Short mmCIF file of C-alpha atoms in Angstrom, two decimals:
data_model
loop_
_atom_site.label_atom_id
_atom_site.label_comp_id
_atom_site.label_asym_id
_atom_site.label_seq_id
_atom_site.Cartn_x
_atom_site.Cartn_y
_atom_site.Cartn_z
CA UNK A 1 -25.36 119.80 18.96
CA UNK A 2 -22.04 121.24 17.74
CA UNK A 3 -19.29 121.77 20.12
CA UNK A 4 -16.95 124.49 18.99
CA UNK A 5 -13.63 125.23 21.41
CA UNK A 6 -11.17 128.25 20.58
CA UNK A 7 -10.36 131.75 22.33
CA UNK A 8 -12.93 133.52 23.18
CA UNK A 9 -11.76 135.96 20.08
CA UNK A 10 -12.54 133.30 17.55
CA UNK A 11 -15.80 132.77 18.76
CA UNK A 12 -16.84 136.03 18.38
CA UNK A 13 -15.87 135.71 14.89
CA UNK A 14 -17.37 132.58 13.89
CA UNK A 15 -20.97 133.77 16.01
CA UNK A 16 -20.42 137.13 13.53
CA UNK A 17 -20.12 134.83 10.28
CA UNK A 18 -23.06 133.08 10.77
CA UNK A 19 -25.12 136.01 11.50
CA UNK A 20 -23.67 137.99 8.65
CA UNK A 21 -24.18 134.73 6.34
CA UNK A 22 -27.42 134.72 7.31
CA UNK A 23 -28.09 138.21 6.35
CA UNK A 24 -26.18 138.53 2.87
CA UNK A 25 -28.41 135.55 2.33
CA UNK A 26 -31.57 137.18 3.79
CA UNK A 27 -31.57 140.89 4.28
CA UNK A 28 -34.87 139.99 6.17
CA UNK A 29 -34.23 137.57 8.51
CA UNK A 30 -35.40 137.71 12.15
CA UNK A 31 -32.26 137.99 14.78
CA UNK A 32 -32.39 137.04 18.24
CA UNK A 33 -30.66 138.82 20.88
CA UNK A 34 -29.22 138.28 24.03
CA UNK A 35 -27.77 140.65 26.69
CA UNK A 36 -25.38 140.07 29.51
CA UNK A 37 -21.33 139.86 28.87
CA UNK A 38 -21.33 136.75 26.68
CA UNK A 39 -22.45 138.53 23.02
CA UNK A 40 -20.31 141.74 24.31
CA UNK A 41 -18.04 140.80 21.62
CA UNK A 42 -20.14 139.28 18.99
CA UNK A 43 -21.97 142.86 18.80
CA UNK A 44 -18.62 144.51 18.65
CA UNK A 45 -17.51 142.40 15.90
CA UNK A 46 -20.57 142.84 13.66
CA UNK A 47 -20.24 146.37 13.88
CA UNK A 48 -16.75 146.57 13.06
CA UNK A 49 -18.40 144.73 9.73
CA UNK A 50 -21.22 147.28 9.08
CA UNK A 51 -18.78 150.05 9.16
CA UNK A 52 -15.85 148.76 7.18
CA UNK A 53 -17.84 146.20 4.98
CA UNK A 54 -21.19 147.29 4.42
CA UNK A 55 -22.95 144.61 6.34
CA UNK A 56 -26.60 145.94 6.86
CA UNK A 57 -29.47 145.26 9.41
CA UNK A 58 -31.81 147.76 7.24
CA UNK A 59 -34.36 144.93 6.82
CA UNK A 60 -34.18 142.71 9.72
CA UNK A 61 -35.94 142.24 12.68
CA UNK A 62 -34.24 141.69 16.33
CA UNK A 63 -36.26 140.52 19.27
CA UNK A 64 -34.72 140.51 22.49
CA UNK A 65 -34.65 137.23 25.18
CA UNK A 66 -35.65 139.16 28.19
CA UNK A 67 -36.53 142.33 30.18
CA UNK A 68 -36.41 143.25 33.81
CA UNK A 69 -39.85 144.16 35.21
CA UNK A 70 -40.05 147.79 36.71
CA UNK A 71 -36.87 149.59 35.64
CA UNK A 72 -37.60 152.75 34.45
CA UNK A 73 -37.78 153.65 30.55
CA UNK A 74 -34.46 155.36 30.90
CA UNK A 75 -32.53 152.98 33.04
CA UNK A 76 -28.74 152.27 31.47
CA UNK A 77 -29.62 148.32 32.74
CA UNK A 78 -32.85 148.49 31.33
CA UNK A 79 -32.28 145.74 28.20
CA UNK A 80 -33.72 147.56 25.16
CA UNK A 81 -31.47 150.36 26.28
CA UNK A 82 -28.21 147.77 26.46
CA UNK A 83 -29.11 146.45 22.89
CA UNK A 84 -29.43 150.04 21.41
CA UNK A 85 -26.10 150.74 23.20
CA UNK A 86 -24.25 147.49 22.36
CA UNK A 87 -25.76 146.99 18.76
CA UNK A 88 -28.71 148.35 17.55
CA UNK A 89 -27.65 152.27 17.40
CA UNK A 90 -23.75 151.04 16.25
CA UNK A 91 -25.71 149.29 12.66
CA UNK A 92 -28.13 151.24 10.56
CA UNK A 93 -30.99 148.71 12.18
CA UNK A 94 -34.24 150.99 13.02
CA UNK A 95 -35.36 151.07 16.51
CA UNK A 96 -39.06 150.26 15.70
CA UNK A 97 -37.76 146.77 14.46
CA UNK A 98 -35.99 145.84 17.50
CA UNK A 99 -38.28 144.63 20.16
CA UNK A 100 -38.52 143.45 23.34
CA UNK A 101 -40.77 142.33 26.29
CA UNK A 102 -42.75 144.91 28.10
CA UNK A 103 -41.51 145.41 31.73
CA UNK A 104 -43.19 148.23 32.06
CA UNK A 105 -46.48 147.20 31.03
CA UNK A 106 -49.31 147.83 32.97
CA UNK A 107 -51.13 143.71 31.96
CA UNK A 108 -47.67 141.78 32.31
CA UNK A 109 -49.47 138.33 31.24
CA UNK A 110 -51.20 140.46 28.39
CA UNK A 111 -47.63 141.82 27.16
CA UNK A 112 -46.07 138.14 27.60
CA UNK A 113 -48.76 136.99 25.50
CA UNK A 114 -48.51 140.08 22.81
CA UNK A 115 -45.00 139.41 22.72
CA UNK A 116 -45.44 135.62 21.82
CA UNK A 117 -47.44 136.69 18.89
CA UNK A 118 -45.56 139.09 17.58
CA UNK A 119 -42.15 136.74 17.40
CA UNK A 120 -44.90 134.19 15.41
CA UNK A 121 -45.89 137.09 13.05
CA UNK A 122 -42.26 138.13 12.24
CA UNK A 123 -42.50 134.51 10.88
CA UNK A 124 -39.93 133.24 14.42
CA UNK A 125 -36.67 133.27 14.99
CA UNK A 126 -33.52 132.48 12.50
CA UNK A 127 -30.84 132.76 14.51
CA UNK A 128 -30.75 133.23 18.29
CA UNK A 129 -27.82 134.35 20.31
CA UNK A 130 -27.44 133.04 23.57
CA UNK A 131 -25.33 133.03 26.51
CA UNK A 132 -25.85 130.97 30.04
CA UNK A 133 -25.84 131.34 33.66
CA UNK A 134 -23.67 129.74 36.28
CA UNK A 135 -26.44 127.69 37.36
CA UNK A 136 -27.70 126.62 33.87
CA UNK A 137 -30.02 129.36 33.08
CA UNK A 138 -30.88 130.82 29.17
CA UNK A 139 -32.62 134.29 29.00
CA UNK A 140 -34.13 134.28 32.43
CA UNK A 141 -35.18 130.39 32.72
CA UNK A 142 -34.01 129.64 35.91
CA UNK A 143 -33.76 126.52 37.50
CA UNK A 144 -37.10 124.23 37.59
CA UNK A 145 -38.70 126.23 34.47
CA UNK A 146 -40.65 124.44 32.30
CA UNK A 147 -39.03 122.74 29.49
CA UNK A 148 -42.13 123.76 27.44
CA UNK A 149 -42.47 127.43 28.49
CA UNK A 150 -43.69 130.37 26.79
CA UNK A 151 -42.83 133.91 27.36
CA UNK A 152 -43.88 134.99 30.80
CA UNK A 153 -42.67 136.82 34.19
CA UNK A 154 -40.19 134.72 36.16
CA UNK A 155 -38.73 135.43 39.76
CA UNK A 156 -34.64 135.55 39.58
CA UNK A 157 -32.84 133.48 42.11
CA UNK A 158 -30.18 135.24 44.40
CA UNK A 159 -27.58 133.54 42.18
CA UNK A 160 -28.79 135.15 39.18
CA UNK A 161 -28.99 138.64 40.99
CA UNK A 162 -25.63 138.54 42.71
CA UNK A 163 -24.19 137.53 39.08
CA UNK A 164 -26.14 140.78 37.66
CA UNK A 165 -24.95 143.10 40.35
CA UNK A 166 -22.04 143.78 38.71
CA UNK A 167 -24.25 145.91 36.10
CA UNK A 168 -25.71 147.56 39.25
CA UNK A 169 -22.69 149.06 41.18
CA UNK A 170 -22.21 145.82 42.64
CA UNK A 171 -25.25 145.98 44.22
CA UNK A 172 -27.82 143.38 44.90
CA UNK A 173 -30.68 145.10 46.28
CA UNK A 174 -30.68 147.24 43.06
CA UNK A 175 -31.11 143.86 40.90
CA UNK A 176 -34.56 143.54 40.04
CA UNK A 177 -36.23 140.61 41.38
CA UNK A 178 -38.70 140.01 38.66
CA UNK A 179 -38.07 139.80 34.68
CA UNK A 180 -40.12 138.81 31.93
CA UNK A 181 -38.41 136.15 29.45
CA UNK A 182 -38.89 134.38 26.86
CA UNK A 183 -39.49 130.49 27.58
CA UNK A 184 -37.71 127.62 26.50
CA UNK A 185 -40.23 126.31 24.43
CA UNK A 186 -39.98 129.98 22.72
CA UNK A 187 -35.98 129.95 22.69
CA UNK A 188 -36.50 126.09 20.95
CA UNK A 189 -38.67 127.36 18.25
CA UNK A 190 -35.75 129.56 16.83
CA UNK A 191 -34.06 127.63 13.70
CA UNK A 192 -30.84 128.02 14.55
CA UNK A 193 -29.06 128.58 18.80
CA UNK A 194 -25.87 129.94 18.89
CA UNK A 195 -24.68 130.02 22.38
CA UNK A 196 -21.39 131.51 23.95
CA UNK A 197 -19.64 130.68 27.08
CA UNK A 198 -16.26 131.71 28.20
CA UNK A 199 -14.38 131.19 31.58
CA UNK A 200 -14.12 128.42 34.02
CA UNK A 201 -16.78 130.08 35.98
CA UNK A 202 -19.11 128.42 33.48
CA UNK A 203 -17.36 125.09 32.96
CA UNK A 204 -19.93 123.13 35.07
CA UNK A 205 -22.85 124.83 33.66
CA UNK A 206 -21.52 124.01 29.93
CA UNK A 207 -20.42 120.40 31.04
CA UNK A 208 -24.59 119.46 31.98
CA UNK A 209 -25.74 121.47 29.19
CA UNK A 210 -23.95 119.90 26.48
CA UNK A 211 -23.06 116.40 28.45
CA UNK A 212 -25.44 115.88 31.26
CA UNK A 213 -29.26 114.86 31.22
CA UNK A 214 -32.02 116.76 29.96
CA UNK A 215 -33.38 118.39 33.43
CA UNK A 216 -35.17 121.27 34.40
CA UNK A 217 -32.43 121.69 36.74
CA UNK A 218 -30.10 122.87 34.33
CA UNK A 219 -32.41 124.70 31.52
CA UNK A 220 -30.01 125.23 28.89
CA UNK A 221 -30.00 121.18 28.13
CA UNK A 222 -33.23 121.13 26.55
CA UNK A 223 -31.22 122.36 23.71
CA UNK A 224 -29.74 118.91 23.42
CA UNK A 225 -33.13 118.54 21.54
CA UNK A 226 -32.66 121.02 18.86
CA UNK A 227 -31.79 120.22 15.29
CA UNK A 228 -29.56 122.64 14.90
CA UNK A 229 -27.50 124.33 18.16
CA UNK A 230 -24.12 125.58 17.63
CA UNK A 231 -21.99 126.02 21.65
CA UNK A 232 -19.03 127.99 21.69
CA UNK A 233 -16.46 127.99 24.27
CA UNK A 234 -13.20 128.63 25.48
CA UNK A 235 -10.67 126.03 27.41
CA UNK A 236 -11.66 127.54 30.36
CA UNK A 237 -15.40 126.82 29.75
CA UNK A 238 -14.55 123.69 28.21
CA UNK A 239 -12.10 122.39 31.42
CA UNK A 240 -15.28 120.02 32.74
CA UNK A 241 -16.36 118.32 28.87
CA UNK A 242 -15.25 114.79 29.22
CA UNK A 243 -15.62 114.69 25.27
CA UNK A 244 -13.24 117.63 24.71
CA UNK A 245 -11.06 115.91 22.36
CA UNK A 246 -13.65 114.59 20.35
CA UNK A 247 -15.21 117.79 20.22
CA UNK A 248 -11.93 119.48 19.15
CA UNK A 249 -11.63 116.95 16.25
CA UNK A 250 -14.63 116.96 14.89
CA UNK A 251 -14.07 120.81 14.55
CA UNK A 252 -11.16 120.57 13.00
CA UNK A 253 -12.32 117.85 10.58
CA UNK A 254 -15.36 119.65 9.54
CA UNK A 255 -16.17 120.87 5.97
CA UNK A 256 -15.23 124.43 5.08
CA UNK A 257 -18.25 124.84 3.51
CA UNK A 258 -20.05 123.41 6.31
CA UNK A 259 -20.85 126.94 8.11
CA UNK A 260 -21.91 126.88 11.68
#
C-alpha cells in the first residue's frame, strides 16, 4: 500500500494522472467510480483535461460502487444521476457504458447478481476510485461486512445516513436506509484502488485502514491485502498515521517514472 500526503489539490491531480495514463494507454479500459465528496475534485479535474487536452472516455467503460434502493429514476441523489452530473455528461463517455446497480429493480438479489457478471464480462475493473466513511466504510460496506463479499443490498447505519444527509437537505429521514453495493471481495478484484481522504474528520478512519489490523470492523483495511492500492490524503487526514514521516519520504524518494 502506497501512502501519498499533499493538499487535497494535488491529490486530485495525481488521482487524474493515473486515470488519464491509464487511458492514453488503453482507450478501453474499465473505470471505477465512486460518489460522495471525496472524487468531487478528481471528476472536475479530468474534465478540465477532456476539454482543454483532448483526453477521451469514448471507449471506456465506468461502473459505479453503489446505488440507493428505492429513489426514484429522477432523483438528483439518485447515484447514476450524480455520476452523469459530476462526470459522465462533462466527457464525451456514452451513457449506455456507464453502469450501475439496480435500485430500482423489481429481483434486488437477481440485479446484485446481474451486476456481478456484467463487471466480469467488461473483463473487471482497472482502476477504482474510492473514498471512505468516518467509520471505515468503502462503497456501502459498513461495519461487520464480509471481507469476501459480493455485490448485494446492505442496510446503512445511522452514521452513514446522518453523514449523507447533507445531500438530502440535511435531512435524515430522507436518507435511504437500504443501498445496494458492491462487496469487498468485488472492490479487491479491481487491479488497481485509488482512494481519497481529506480532513481530520477522517483521520481515525485512515489511521486503521492503512495502520491498524485487518477487521471487519473497519472495511476499508482489507485493502492492506491488495497488490496494488494507492491512499491519498491530506495533513488533516493524515494527523493520526504514526508512520507519517516515513510515508512522506518514501514519496518524495520515489521514481518519477514510477506512476501511482
Amino acid at each position: 500500500m502506497e501512502v501519498v500526503i499533499a493538499p487535497a489539490e494535488e491529490l486530485a491531480v495525481l488521482a487524474a494522472d493515473a486515470v488519464e495514463a491509464l487511458l492514453r494507454r488503453r482507450p478501453r479500459s474499465v473505470l471505477g467510480l465512486a460518489t460522495g465528496s471525496s472524487p468531487l475534485k478528481v471528476y472536475d479535474e479530468l474534465a478540465r483535461r477532456h476539454e482543454q487536452d483532448g483526453l477521451s472516455f469514448a471507449d471506456a467503460r465506468g461502473f459505479m460502487l453503489d446505488e440507493y434502493v428505492g429513489l426514484a429514476a429522477d432523483h438528483p441523489e439518485r447515484y447514476r444521476n450524480v455520476i452523469a452530473t459530476e462526470i459522465a455528461e462533462r466527457v464525451d463517455w456514452p451513457a449506455e457504458q456507464v453502469a450501475g446497480p439496480d435500485g430500482l429493480a423489481a429481483d434486488l438479489p437477481a440485479a446484485c447478481a446481474a451486476y456481478e457478471t456484467a463487471i466480469a464480462d467488461a473483463g473487471g475493473v482497472d482502476l477504482q476510485i474510492l473514498g471512505i466513511g468516518t467509520d471505515g466504510h468503502i462503497a456501502f460496506n459498513e461495519p461487520g461486512s464480509s471481507l469476501a463479499s459480493r455485490t448485494r443490498i446492505k442496510t446503512l447505519t445511522r452514521q452513514t445516513r446522518v453523514d449523507n444527509a447533507r445531500f438530502f437537505d440535511g435531512d435524515v429521514d430522507k436518507v435511504p436506509t437500504h443501498c445496494l453495493t458492491q462487496g469487498l471481495g468485488t472492490i479487491m478484484a479491481a487491479r488497481h484502488l485509488v482512494l481519497l481522504a481529506t480532513g481530520r474528520h477522517k483521520a481515525e478512519a485512515v489511521h486503521q485502514l492503512v495502520e491498524g489490523p485487518v477487521s471487519a470492523l473497519w472495511p476499508a483495511t482489507v485493502m492492506q491485502m491488495h497488490p496494488h492500492a494507492t491512499v491519498l490524503v491530506d495533513e488533516a487526514a493524515a494527523s493520526r498515521l504514526q508512520l507519517a514521516d516515513y510515508y512522506r519520504q518514501t514519496y518524495a524518494s520515489k521514481p518519477d517514472w514510477q506512476g501511482l
